[in-house]
Short mmCIF file of C-alpha atoms in Angstrom, two decimals:
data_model
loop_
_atom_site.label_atom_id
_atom_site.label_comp_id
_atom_site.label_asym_id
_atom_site.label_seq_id
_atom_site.Cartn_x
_atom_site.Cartn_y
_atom_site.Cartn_z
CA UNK T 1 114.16 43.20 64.69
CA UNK T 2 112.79 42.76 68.32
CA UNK T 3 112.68 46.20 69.54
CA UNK T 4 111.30 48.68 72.47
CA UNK T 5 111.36 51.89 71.04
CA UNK T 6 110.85 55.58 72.43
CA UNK T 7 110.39 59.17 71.32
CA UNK T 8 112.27 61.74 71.62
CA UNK T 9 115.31 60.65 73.27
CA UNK T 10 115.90 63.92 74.66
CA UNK T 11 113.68 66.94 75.56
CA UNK T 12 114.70 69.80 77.71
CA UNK T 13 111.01 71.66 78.70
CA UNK T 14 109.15 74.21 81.01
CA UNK T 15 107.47 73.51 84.15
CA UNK T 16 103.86 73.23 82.99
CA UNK T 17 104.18 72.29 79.42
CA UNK T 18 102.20 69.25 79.30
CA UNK T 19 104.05 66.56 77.55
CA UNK T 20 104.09 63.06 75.79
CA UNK T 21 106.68 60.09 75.95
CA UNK T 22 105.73 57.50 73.48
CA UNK T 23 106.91 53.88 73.53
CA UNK T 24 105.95 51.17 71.22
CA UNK T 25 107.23 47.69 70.86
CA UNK T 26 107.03 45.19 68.08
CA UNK T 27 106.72 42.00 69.78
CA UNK T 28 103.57 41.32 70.81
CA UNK T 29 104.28 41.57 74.72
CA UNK T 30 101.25 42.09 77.65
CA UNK T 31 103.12 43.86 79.73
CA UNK T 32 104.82 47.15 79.61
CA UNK T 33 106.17 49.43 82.05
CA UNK T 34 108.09 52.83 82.76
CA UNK T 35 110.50 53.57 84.85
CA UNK T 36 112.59 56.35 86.21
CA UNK T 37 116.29 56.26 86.82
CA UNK T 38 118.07 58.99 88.79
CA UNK T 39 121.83 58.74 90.75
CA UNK T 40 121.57 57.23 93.95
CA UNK T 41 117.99 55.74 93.79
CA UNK T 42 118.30 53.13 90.81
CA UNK T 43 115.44 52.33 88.55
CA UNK T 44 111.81 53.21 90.26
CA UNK T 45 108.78 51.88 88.53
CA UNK T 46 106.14 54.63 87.21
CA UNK T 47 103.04 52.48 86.11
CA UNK T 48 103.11 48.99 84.41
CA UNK T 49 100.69 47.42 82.41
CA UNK T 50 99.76 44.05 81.87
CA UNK T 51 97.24 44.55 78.39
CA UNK T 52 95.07 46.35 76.93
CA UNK T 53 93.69 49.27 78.85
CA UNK T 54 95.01 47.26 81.97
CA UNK T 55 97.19 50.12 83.93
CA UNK T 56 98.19 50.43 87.42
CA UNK T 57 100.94 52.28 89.96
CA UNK T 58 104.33 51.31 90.64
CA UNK T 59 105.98 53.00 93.47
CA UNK T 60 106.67 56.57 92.22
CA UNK T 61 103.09 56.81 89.95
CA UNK T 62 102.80 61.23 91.08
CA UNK T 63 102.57 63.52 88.31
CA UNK T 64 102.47 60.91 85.59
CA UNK T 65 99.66 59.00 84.12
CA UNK T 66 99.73 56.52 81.18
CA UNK T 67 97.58 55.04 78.94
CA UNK T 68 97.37 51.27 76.95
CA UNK T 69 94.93 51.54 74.23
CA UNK T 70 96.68 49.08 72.02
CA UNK T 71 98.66 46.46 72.90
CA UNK T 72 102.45 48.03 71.62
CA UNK T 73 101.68 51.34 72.77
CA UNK T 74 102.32 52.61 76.08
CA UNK T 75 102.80 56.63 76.75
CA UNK T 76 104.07 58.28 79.29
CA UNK T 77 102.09 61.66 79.82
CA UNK T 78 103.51 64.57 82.41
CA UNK T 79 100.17 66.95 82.38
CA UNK T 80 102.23 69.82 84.17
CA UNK T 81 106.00 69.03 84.53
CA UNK T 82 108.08 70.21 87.38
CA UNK T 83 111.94 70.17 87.68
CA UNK T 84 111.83 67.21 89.94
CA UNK T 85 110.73 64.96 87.01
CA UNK T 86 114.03 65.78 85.25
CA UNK T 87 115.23 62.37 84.86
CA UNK T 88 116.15 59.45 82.53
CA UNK T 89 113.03 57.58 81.63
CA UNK T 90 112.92 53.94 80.21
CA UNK T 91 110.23 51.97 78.89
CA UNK T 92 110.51 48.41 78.81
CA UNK T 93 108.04 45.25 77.66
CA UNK T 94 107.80 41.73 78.50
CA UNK T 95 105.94 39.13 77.54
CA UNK T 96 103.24 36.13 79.77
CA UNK T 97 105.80 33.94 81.95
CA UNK T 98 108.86 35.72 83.48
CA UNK T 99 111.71 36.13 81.12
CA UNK T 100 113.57 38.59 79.80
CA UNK T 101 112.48 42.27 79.47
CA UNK T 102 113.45 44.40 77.12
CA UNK T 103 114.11 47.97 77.28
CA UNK T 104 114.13 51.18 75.13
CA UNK T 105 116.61 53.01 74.50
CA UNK T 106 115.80 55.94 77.23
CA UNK T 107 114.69 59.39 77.16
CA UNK T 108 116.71 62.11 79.13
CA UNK T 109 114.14 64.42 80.48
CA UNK T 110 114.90 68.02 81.80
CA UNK T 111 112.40 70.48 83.15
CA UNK T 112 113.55 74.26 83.59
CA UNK F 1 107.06 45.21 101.87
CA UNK F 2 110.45 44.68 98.59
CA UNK F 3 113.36 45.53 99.47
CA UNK F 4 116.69 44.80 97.07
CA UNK F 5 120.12 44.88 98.54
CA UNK F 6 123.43 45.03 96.45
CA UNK F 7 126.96 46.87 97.34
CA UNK F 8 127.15 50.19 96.05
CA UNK F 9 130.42 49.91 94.27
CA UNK F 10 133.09 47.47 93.79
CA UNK F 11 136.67 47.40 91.81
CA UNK F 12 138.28 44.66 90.72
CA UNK F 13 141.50 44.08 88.30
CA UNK F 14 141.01 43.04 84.85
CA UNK F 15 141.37 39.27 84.41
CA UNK F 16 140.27 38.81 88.07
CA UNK F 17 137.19 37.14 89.16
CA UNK F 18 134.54 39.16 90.74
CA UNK F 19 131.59 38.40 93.25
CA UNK F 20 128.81 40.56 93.01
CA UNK F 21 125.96 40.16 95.69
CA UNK F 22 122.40 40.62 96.29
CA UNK F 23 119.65 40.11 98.88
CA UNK F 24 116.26 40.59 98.63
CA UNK F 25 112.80 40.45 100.54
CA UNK F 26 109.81 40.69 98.06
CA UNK F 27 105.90 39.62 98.35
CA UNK F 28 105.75 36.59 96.26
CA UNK F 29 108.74 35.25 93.83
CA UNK F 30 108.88 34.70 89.71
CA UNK F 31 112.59 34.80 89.43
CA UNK F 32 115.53 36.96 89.56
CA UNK F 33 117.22 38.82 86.83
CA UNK F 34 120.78 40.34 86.79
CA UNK F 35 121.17 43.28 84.15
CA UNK F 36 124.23 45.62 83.00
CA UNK F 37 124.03 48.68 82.34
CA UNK F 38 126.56 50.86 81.11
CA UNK F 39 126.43 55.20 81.44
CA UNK F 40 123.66 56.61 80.06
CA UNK F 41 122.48 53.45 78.50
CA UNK F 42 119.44 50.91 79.01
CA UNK F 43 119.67 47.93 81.39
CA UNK F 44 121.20 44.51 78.99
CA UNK F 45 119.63 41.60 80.13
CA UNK F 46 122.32 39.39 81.29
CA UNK F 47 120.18 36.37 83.50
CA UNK F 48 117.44 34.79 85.39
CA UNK F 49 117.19 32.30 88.07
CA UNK F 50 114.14 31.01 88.91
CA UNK F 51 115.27 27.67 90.60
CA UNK F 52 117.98 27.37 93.20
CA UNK F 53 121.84 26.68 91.90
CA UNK F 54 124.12 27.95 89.74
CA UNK F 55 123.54 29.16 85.68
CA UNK F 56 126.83 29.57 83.74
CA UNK F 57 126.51 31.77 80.96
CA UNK F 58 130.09 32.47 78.71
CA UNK F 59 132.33 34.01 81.74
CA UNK F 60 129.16 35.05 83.36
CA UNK F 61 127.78 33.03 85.82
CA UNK F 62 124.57 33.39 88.38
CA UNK F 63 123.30 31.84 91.58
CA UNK F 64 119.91 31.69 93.70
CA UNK F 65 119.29 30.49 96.80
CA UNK F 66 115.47 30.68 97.64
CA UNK F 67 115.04 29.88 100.88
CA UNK F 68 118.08 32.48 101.47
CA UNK F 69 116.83 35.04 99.63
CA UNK F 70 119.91 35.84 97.74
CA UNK F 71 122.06 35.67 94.63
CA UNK F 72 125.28 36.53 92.90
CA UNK F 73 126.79 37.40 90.05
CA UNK F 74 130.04 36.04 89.01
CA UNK F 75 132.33 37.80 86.12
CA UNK F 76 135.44 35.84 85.38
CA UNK F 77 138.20 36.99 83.06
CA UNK F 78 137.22 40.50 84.04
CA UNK F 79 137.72 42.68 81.09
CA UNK F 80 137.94 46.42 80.77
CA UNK F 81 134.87 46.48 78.84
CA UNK F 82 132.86 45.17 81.68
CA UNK F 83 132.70 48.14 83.65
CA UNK F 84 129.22 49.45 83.76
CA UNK F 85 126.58 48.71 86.76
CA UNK F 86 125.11 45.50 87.61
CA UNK F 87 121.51 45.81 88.34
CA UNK F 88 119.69 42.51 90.80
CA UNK F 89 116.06 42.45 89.78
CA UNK F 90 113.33 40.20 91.28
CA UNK F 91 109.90 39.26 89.93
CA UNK F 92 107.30 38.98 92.92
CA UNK F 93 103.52 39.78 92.78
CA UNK F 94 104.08 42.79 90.35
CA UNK F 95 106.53 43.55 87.60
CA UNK F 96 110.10 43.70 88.68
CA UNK F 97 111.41 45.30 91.18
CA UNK F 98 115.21 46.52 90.89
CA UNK F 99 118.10 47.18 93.11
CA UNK F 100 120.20 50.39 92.59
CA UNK F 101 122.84 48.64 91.07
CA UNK F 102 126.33 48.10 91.93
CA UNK F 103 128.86 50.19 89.88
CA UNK F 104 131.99 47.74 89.03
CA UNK F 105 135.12 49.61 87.62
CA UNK F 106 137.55 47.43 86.27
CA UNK F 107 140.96 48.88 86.12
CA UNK F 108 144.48 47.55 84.96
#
């Protein structure tokens, strides 16, 4: 089954506790990309990445980096969380050509 | 600069039509995408226009205008199920770029 998937789907952490968001997908897409979704402000796009080792900002890149050492991986890394990075993450894939993306299933994020 | 308009909210009466609209002003242009998204869950892909007109899908249907720079989203036979938010998306230079979604409630 085509899928976008992400670990955990929910973590509740301490400012400062460096963590990882993993996301892997099984169908052989370039490009990747995280986003953010709070109330009010909609999705906003982390980083994207369009292959291998191929990273670069979207509009809200602060206090996250990523990485893309294989093509279906793409973590999300918070090296010292603060509560403003509670929030519902997604990680989504798509492949060459504009079509569809597909997303994971989410991870709800809170940092005490 | 991108910049994605769509109404906030909207509510509309199950087996109605509704009209859902969005504008947008983007560097460069791949295609737009209309998602759904219900509470707490990830965006369903529901279209994509890439060429000006009309795409019917089931009782969705979805329309670009290019040189406008906007689109719609048309539910017919609204059902209660279709409540959730409708997210506009368009593909410019980078990888999409979404609207904040318009929350439809459906009631009876």
């Amino acid at each position: 089954e085509a899928q976008v998937t992400q670990n955990p789907r929910y973590l509740i952490t301490v400012t400062g506790k460096k963590l990882t968001v993993t996301c892997s997908q099984n169908m052989n897409h370039e490009y990747m990309s995280w986003y953010r979704q709070d109330p009010g402000l909609g999705l906003r796009q982390i980083y994207y990445s369009m292959n291998v080792e191929v990273t670069d900002k979207g509009d809200v890149p602060e206090g996250y980096k990523v990485s893309r050492k294989e093509k279906r991986n793409f973590p999300l890394i918070l090296e010292s969380p603060s509560p403003n990075q509670t929030s519902l993450y997604f990680c989504a894939s798509h492949g060459t050509g504009w079509n569809e993306q597909f997303f994971g299933p989410g991870t709800r994020l809170t940092v005490l | 600069g991108q910049n994605i308009d769509q109404p906030t909210e909207m509510t509309a009466t199950e087996g109605a039509i509704v009209q859902i609209n969005c504008t947008y002003q983007t560097s460069g242009f791949n295609g737009l995408f209309w998602y759904q998204q219900h509470a707490g869950e990830a965006p369903t892909f529901l279209s994509y226009n890439v060429l000006d007109g009309l795409e019917e899908k089931g009782r969705f249907s979805s329309f670009l205008s290019r040189s406008k720079g906007y689109s719609y989203l048309l539910l017919k036979e609204l059902q209660m199920k279709d409540s959730a938010s409708y997210l506009c998306a368009v593909a410019g230079n980078t990888p999409l770029v979404f609207g904040k979604g318009t929350r439809l409630s459906v009631i009876a």
